[in-house]
Every structure is written in structure tokens, then in C-alpha cells.
CSV table of C-alpha atoms in Angstrom, one decimal:
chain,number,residue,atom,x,y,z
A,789,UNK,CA,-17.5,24.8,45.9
A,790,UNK,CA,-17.2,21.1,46.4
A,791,UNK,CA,-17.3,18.6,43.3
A,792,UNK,CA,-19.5,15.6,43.6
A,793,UNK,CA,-18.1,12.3,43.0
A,794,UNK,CA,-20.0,12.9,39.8
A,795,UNK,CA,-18.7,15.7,38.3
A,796,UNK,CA,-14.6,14.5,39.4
A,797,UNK,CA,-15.1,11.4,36.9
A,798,UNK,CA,-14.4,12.4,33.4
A,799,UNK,CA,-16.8,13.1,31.0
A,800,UNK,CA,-17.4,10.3,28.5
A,801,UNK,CA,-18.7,10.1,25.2
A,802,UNK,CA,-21.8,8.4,24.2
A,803,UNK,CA,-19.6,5.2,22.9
A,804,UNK,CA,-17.1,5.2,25.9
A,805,UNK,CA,-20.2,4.6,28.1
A,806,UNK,CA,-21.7,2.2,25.7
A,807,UNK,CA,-18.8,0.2,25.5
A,808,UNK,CA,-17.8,-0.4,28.8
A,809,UNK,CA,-21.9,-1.1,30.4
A,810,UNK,CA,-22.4,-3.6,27.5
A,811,UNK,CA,-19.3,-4.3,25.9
A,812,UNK,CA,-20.6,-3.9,22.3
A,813,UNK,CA,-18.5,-4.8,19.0
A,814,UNK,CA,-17.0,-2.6,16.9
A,815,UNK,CA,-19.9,-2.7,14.3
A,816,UNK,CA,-22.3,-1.9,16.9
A,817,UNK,CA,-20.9,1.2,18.0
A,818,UNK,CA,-20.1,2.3,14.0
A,819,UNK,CA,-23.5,4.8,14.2
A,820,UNK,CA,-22.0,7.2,16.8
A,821,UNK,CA,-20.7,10.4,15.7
A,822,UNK,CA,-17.8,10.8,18.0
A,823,UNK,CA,-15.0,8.6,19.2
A,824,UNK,CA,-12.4,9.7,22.0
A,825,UNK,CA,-8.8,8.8,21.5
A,826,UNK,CA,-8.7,6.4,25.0
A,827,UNK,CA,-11.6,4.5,23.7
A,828,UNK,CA,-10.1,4.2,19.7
A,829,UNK,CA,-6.7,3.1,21.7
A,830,UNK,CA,-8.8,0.6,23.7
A,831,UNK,CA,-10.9,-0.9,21.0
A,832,UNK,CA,-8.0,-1.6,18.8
A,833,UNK,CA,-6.1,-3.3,21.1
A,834,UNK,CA,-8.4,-5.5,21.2
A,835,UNK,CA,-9.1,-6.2,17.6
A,836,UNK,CA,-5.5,-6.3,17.1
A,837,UNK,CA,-5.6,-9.6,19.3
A,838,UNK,CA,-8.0,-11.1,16.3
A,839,UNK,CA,-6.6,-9.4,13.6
A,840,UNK,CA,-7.4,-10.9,10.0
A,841,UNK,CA,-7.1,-10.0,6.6
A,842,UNK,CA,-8.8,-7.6,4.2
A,843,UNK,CA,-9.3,-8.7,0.6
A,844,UNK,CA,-10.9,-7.9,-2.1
A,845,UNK,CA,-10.8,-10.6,-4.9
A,846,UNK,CA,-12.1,-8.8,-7.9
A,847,UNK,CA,-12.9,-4.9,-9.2
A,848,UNK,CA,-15.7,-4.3,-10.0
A,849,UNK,CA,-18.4,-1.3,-10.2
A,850,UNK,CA,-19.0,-1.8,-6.7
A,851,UNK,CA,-16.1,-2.1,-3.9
A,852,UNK,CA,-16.8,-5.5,-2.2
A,853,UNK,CA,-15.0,-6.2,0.7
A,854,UNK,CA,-14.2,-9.4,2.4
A,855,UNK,CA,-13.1,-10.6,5.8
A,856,UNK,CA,-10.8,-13.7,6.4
A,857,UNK,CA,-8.8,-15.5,8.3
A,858,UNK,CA,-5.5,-16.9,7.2
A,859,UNK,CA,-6.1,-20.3,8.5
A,860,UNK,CA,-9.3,-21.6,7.0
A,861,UNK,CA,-9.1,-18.8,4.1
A,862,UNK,CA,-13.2,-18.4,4.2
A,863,UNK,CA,-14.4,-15.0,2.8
A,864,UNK,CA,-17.0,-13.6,4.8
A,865,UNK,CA,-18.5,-10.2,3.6
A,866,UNK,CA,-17.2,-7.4,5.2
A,867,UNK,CA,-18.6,-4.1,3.6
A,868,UNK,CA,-19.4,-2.8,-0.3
A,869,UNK,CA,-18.3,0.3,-0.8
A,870,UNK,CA,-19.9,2.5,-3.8
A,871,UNK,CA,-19.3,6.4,-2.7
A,872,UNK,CA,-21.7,8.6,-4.8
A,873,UNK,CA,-19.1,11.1,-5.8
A,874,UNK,CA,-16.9,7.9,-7.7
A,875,UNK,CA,-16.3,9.0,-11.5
A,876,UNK,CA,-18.7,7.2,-13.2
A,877,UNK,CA,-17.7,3.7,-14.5
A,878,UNK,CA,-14.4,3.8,-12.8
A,879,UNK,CA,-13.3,0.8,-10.7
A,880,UNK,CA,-12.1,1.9,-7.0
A,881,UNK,CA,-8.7,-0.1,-6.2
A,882,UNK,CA,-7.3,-0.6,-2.2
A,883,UNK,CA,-3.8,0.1,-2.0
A,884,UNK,CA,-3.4,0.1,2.2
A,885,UNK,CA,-4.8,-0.6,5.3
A,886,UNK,CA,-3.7,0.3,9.1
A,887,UNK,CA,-5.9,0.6,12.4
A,888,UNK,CA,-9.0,-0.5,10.4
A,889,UNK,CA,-8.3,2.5,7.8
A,890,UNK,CA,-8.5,1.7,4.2
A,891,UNK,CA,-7.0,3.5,1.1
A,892,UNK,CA,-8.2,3.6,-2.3
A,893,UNK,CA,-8.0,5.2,-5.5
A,894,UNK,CA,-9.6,5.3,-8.8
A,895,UNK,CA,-8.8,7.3,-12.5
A,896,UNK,CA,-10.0,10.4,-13.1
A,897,UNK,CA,-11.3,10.6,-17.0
A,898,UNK,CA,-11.2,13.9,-18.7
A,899,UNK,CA,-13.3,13.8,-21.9
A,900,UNK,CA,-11.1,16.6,-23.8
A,901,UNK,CA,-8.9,14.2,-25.2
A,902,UNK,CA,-6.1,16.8,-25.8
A,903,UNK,CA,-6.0,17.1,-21.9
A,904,UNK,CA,-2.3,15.5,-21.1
A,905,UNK,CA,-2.8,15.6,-17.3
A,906,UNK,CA,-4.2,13.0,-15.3
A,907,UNK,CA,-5.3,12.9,-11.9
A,908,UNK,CA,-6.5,9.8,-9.8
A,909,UNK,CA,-9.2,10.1,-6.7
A,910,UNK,CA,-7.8,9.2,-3.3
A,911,UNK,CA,-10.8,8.1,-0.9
A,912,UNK,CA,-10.0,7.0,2.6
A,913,UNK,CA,-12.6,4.4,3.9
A,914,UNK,CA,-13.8,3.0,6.7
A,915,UNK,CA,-15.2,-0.7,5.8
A,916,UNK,CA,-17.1,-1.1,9.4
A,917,UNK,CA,-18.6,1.9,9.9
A,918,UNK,CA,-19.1,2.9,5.9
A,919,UNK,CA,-17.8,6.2,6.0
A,920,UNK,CA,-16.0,7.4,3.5
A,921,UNK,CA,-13.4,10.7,3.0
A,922,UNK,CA,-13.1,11.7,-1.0
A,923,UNK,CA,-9.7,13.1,-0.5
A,924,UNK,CA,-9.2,17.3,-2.4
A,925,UNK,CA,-7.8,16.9,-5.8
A,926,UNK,CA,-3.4,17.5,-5.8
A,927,UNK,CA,-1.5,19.1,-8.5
A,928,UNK,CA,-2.3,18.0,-11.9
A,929,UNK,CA,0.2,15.6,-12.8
A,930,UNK,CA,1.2,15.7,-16.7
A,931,UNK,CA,1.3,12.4,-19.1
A,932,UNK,CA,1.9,10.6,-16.0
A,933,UNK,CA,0.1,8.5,-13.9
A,934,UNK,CA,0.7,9.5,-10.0
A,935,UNK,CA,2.4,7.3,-7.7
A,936,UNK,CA,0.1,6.7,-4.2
A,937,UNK,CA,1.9,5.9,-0.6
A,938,UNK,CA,0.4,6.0,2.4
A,939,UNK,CA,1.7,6.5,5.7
A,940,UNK,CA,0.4,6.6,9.8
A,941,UNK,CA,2.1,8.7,12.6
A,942,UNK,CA,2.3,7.1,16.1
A,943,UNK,CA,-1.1,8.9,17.0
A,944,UNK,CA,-4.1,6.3,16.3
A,945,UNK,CA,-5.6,9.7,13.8
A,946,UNK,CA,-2.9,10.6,12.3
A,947,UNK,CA,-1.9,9.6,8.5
A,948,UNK,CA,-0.6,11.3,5.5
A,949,UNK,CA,-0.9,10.3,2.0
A,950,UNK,CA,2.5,11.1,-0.5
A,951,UNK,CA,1.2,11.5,-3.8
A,952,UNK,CA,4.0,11.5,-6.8
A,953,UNK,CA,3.7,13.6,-9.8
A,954,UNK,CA,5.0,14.7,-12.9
A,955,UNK,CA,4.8,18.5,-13.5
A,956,UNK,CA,5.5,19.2,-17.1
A,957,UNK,CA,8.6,21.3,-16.5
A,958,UNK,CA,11.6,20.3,-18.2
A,959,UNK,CA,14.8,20.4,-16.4
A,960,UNK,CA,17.5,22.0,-18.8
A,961,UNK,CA,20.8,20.5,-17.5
A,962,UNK,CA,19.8,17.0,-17.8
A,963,UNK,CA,19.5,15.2,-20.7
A,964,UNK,CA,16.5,12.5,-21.1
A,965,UNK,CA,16.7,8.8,-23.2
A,966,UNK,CA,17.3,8.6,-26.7
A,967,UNK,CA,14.8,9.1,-29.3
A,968,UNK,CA,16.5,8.5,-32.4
A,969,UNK,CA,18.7,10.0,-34.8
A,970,UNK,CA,19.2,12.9,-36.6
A,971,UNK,CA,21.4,13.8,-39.9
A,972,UNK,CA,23.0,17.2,-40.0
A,973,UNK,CA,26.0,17.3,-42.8
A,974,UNK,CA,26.5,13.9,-44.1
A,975,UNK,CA,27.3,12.7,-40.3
A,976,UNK,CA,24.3,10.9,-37.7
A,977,UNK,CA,24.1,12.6,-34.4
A,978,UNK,CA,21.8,11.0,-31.4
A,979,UNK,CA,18.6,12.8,-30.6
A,980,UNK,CA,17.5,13.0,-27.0
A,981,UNK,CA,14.4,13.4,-25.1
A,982,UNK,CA,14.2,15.8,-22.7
A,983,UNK,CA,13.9,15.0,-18.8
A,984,UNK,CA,10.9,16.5,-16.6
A,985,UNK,CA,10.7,17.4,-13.5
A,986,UNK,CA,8.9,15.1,-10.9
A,987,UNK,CA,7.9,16.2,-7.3
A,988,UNK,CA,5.7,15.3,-3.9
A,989,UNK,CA,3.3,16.5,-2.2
A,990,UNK,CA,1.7,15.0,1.0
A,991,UNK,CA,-1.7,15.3,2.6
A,992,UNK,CA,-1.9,14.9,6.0
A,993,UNK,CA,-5.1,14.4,8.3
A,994,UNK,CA,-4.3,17.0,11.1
A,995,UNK,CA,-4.5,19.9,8.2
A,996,UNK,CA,-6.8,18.5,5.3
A,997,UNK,CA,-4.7,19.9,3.1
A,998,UNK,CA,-2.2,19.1,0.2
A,999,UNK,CA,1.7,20.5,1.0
A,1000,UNK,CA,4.5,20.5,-1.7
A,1001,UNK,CA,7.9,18.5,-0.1
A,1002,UNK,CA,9.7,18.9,-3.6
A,1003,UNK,CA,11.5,16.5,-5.9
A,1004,UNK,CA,11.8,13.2,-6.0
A,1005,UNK,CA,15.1,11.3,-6.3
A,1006,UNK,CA,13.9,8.5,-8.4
A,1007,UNK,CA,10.5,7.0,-9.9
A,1008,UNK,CA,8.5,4.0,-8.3
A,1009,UNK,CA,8.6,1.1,-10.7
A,1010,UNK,CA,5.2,0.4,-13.1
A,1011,UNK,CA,3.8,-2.5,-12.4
A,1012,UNK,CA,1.5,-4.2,-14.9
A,1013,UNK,CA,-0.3,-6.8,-12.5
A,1014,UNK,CA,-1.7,-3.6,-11.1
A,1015,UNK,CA,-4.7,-1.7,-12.6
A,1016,UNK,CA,-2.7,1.9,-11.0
A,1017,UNK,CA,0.6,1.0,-11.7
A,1018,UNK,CA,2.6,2.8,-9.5
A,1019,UNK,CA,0.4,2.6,-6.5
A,1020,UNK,CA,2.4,-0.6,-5.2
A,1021,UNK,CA,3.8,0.3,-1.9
A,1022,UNK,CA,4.0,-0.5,2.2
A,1023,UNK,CA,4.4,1.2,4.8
A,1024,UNK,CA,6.5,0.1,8.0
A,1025,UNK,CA,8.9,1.6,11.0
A,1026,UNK,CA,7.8,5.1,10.2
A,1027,UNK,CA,8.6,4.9,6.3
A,1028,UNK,CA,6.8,4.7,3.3
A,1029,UNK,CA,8.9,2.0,0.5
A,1030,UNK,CA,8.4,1.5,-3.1
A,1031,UNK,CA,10.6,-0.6,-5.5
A,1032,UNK,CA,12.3,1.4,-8.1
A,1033,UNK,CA,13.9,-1.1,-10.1
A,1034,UNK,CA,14.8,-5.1,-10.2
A,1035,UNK,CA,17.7,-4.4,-12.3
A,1036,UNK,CA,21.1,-5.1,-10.3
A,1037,UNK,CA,21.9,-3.9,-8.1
A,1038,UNK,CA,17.9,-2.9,-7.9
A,1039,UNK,CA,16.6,0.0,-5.6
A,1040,UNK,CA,14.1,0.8,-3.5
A,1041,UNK,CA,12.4,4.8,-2.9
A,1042,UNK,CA,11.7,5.0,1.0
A,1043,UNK,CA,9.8,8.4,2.6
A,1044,UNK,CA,9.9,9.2,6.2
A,1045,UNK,CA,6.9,11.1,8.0
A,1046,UNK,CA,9.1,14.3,8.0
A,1047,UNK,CA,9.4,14.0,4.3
A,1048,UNK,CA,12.7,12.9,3.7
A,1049,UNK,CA,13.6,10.3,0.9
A,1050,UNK,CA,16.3,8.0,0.2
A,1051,UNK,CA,16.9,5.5,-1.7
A,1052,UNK,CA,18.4,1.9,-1.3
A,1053,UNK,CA,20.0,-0.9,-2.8
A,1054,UNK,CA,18.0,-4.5,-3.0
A,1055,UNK,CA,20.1,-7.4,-1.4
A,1056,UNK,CA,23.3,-8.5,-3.4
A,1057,UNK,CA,23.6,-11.7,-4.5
A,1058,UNK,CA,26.8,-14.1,-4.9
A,1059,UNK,CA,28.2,-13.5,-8.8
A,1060,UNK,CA,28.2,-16.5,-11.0
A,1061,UNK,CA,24.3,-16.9,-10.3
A,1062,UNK,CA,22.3,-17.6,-13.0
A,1063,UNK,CA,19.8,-14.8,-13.2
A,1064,UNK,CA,16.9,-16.9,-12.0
A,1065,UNK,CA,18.8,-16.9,-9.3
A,1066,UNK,CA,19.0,-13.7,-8.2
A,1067,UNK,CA,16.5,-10.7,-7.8
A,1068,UNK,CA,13.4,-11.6,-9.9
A,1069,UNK,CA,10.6,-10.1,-11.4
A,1070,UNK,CA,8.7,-11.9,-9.1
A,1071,UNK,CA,10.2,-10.0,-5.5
A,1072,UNK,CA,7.7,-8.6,-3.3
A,1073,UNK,CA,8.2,-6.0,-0.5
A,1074,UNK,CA,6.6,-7.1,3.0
A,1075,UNK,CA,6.1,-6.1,6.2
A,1076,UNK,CA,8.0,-9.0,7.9
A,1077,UNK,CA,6.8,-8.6,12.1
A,1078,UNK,CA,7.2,-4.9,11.6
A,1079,UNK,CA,10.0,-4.8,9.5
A,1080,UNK,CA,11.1,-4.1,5.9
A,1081,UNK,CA,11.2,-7.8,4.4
A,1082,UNK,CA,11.7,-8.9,0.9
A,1083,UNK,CA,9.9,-12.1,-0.5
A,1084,UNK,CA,12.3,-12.9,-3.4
A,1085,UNK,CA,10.3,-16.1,-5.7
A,1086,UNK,CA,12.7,-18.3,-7.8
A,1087,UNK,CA,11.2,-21.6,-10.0
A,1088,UNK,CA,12.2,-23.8,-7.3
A,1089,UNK,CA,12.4,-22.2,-4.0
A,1090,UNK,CA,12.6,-18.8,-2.2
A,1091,UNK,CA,14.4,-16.1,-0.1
A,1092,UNK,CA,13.6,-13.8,2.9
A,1093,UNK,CA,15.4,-10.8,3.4
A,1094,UNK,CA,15.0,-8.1,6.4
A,1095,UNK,CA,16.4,-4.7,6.4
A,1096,UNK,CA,17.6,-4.5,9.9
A,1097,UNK,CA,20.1,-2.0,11.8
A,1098,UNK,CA,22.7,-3.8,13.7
A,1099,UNK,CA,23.2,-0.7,16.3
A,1100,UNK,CA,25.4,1.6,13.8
A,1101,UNK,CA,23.5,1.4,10.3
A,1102,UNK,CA,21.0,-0.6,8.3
A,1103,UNK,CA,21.4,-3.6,5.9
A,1104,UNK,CA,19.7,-6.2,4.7
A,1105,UNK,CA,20.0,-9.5,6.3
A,1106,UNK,CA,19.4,-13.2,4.9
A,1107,UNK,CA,16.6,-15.0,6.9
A,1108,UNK,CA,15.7,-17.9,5.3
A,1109,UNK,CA,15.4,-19.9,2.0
A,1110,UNK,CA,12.6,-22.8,1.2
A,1111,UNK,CA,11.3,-24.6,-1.6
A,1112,UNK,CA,8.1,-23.2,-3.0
A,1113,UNK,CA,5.2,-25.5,-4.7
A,1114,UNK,CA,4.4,-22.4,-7.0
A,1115,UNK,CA,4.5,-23.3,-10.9
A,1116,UNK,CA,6.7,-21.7,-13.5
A,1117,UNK,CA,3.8,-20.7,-14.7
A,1118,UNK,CA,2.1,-19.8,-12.2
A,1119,UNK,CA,1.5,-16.1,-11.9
A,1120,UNK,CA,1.6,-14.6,-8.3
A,1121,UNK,CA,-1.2,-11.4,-8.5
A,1122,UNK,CA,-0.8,-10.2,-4.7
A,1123,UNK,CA,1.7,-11.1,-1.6
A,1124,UNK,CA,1.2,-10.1,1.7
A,1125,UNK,CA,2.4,-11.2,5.4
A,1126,UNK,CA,0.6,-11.9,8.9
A,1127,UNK,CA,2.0,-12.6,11.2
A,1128,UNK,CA,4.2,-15.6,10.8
A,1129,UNK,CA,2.1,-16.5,8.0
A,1130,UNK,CA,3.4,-15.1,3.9
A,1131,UNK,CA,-0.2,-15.2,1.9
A,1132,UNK,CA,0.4,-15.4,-2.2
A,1133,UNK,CA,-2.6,-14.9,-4.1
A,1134,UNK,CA,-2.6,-16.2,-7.9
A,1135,UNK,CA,-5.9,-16.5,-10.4
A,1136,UNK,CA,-7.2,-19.6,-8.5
A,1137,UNK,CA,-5.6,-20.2,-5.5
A,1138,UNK,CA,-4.3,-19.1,-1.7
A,1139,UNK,CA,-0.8,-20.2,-1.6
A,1140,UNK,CA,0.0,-19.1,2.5
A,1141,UNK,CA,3.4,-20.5,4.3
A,1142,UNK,CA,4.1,-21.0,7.9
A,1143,UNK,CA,7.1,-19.5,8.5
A,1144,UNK,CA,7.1,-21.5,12.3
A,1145,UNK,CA,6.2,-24.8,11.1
A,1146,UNK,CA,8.4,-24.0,7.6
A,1147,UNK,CA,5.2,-25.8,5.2
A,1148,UNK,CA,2.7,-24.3,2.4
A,1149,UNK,CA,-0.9,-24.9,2.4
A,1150,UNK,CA,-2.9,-24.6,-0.8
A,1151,UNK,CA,-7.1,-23.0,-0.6
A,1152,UNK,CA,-9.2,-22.3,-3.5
A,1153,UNK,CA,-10.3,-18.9,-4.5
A,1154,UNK,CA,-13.7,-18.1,-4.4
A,1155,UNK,CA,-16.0,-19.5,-7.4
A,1156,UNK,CA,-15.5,-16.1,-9.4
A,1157,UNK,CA,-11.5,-16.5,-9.1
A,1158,UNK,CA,-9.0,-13.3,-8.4
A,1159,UNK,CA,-9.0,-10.2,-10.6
A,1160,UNK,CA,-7.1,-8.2,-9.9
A,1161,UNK,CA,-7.0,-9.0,-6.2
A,1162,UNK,CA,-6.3,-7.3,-3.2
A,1163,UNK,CA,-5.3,-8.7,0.2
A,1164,UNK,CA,-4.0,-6.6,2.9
A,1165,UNK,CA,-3.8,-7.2,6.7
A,1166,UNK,CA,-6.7,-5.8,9.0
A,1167,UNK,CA,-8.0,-4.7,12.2
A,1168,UNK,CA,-11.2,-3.5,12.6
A,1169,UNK,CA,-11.5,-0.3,14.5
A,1170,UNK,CA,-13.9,2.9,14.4
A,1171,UNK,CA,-11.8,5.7,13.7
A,1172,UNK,CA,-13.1,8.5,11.9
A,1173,UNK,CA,-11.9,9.1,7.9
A,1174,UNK,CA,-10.7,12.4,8.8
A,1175,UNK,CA,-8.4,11.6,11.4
A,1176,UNK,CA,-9.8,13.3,14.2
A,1177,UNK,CA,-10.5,12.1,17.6
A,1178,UNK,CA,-11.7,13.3,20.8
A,1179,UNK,CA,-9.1,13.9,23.1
């Protein structure tokens, strides 16, 4: 039998057609139940030529998000998200964003108090179209606080979320801090903790399902301008990074999509620095134009390193150092990057360089002021929570 002209054109869905007759926006399309891969691909393409910035400037009982541009730095509300299965009275926190797909967690409270596990809720979000996806629980993790990284495969569905935890085990041959001491006759011996045994697991959209990779070489670094302190993380070039330590030489704990970790040294710096100097608590991992930066803040000025393979094996590489209006005082909440623009958030204030025309511009925060703030690049898009798309 002969086809029609009809029935040789491909199939579309109900927002491919809509799309293309009318050209509609993103948030008009957000109501349709299915999305095929070529239209996802096509619609963020071109929000990515208008991408902006996600923030939120303060937890509270409801997620509020808002849109902005780094130029003018003017909030406009983008979305409040309150998902009805939230533990009660527990502040949602974003951690990442890619291809209009958020990521955020909040605590899980047990009300047995001898309970020593703890357990966070992982929700993936859409802010335009309002869905939501409360991820299934992972191991419990014992007396310690998981660590959160999340990470996107070159498929516009696909993302998995690494989720580091502690799981009560002790290892035997190694021998944890010291505790103390101990008098056995007449002559002080150390006593030593005892070291447990932490490990990953990763959930990944294409299965919906939590899979054990195994242990972990090192820990991600607490940090205390963070409500979840070990939830600090970016991802870039296929890898998830967090920072380990600012101690020399420092380290960083990197995972690839396949599951493979490794760990690296921060940049070395000339000796004979004083160390203000140097690596301080104030360094900041970015994604610099899609690669691994690090925004190192001194009193006076900073420094802009890039991880970057010169054809036989990575190291980091010097880009530039400027002076910095930021106080001594001053205390920098959230960093982030745009594209040739670095964005530093502190309780009152924007603080965003040009990295083109090499100057700093100052912007008020809103009237409330930052707690605990959030800002994280964004695109919108109308890709489904789960990760799957029509073909």
C-alpha cells in the first residue's frame, strides 16, 4: 500500500506541534504530559541563548525561587516550591541546576532520639513546570550527615545523583584520631578512635534506583556557611568535584559518570608566602566556561585557576589575579560563574566581576538580605523530573 504525504511525516507530540504553529514559551507548554527528546534539544538551545541565573536568597518554609539577570541583578519570581511530602518544618536547600533541572535536599528528623542514623530527602524539581520528583530513600547513613553530588550524562534526561555515606562498620586495620589517654602500669599510652567505613551509592534517572559503587577515598570538606554541610559541590566535563581540604597542599574528591573517583591536589603556591597568601578559607570551586576553575579570595586581591589538560595530562593553570573591593570582613555566603561574569553573594550585597572588561560592580540584595543564599546558573527548559523523554 502507498503512504500519504501524511502518514510519511513523523508523528509529533502535542507540544512539538504547539511549538512550532505558535511558537509558545517554555511556561506555556509546562501543562503537557509528554516531551520528545528533538523538541527538549530544540527548546533549550534556545533558552541557553538567554540563559540567567537561579537564586534563592533565603530558606524558608516555602522554596521561593527567583529569576535574574547578572547585569541589572533584578529578582523576578520564578516559582515556590512547597512539595506535600516535605518533612514537616524542614527547610528545602538547592544544591545544583543543569538544563532547567534543579536539586534539592532537606533533613530527615527521626523522633527516637537514640536513632544515630540520618538520612536527608533528595527532590529533583522543575521550577517552570512545578513538577517535582521526591527521590527513594538510600542507605541509612550512621552519625553522619551524607554528602549530595549531582551529575548529567550527555543525553538532555539523563542525570545521576552520588549520595556519600557513613555505614557504621569499623575498619579493623586502620586506626582512627586520638581520643585521649590511657594509664596501664604506671606508664600513659594514647587511646585511639576507631575509623568507619564510608561508601557511595548513585541513583541514576534511566533505572530509578539506588546502586552501591563502594568506598570512598576521602570525605568532602564541612562547610559551616551551608545549612547541609557537605552538599557543596559542581559538576563539569563529565565529573562531579568537591573540596576535601584547604590544608596544603589541599585536595579535591572528583567522580566520573562511570563511578570512578580520584582525588587531586589544589594549585601550589610559591613558598615564603604568608598564608593569606596562599589557598584560603575563602577558595571557591567554579565552573569557569566549562571548566574546573578555582576562585581563590585574598584581603586584597584574587586568583583564577583552571584545571586544564595540555594534550598528555591535567594541571592546573594560573589565569589571572585582580584586586577585589571585598572587605576583610566581609563574608562571602555563595560564588558562582556565568559566563564571563564571577557572581559573589554576601548578607547585603551582589559583588559580580567582568572578567572581559577586568572591573567589579556592586547591587543590593533584596530588602530581606541573603540567608543562607543560593545562586546557581539557569536555563529554563521542560524536561520531565524523571528523566524520561520521548524518543
Amino acid at each position: 500500500m502507498v503512504k500519504t504525504r501524511a502518514q510519511r511525516i513523523k508523528r509529533m507530540s502535542v507540544v512539538d506541534a504547539l511549538c512550532i504553529r505558535s511558537q509558545i514559551s517554555v511556561k506555556s507548554a509546562r501543562y503537557c504530559k509528554t516531551v520528545s527528546k528533538h523538541l527538549a534539544k530544540l527548546q533549550l538551545a534556545e533558552s541557553g541563548k538567554n540563559s540567567s541565573l537561579v537564586v534563592c536568597p533565603s530558606m524558608g518554609k516555602t522554596m521561593k525561587l527567583y529569576s535574574m539577570d547578572a547585569k541589572r541583578c533584578k529578582l523576578s519570581l520564578l516559582s515556590t516550591i512547597d512539595p506535600s511530602q516535605r518533612t514537616p518544618e524542614v527547610f528545602m536547600y538547592m544544591i545544583s541546576s543543569y538544563n532547567g533541572i534543579i536539586c534539592c535536599v532537606n533533613m530527615i528528623y527521626d523522633e527516637d532520639v537514640e536513632n544515630k542514623f540520618c538520612d536527608l530527602q533528595i527532590w529533583i524539581c522543575n521550577p517552570i513546570t512545578k513538577e517535582t520528583l521526591l527521590l527513594p530513600q538510600g542507605t541509612p547513613s550512621f552519625e553522619f550527615e551524607p554528602s549530595i553530588g549531582v551529575a548529567y550524562g550527555s543525553d538532555v534526561s539523563d542525570y545521576k545523583v552520588y549520595r556519600i555515606f557513613c555505614t557504621g562498620k569499623i575498619i579493623p586495620e586502620e586506626r582512627g584520631p586520638a581520643e585521649g589517654f590511657y594509664v596501664q602500669e604506671g606508664r600513659f599510652f594514647t587511646k585511639y578512635g576507631h575509623s568507619l567505613a564510608y561508601e557511595c551509592e548513585v541513583y541514576s534517572s534511566s533505572t530509578g534506583s539506588w546502586k552501591n559503587i563502594g568506598t570512598v577515598p576521602c570525605l568532602p570538606m564541612s562547610c559551616s556557611l551551608r545549612p547541609y554541610r557537605r552538599t557543596g559541590h559542581i559538576f563539569v566535563g563529565g565529573k562531579v568535584y568537591w573540596l576535601v581540604s584547604l590544608d596544603a597542599p589541599g585536595k579535591i574528591l572528583s567522580v566520573d559518570l562511570e563511578g570512578k573517583f580520584e582525588v587531586i591536589n589544589l594549585p601550589a603556591y610559591a613558598d615564603g608566602l604568608r598564608e593569606d597568601e596562599q589557598i584560603t578559607e575563602a577558595s571557591h570551586l567554579i565552573n569557569l566556561k566549562g571548566s574546573l576553575g578555582l576562585l581563590v579570595l585574598h584581603p586584597e586581591n584574587m586568583d583564577v585557576w583552571v584545571w586544564k589538560h595540555d594534550g598528555e595530562r591535567y594541571s592546573w593553570v594560573f589565569q589571572f589575579k585582580d584586586v577585589v573591593p571585598i572587605k576583610d570582613d566581609e563574608l562571602i555566603l555563595a560564588v558562582t560563574a556565568l559566563d564571563n561574569k564571577i557572581i559573589c553573594v554576601n548578607e547585603t550585597h551582589w559583588r559580580i566581576y567582568d572578567m572581559e572588561t577586568e572591573k567589579w560592580k556592586r547591587r543590593k540584595s533584596p530588602r530581606t538580605g541573603f540567608r543562607n543564599p543560593v545562586v546557581l546558573p539557569f536555563t529554563e527548559s521542560v524536561l520531565p523530573c524523571n528523566g524520561g523523554v520521548k524518543q
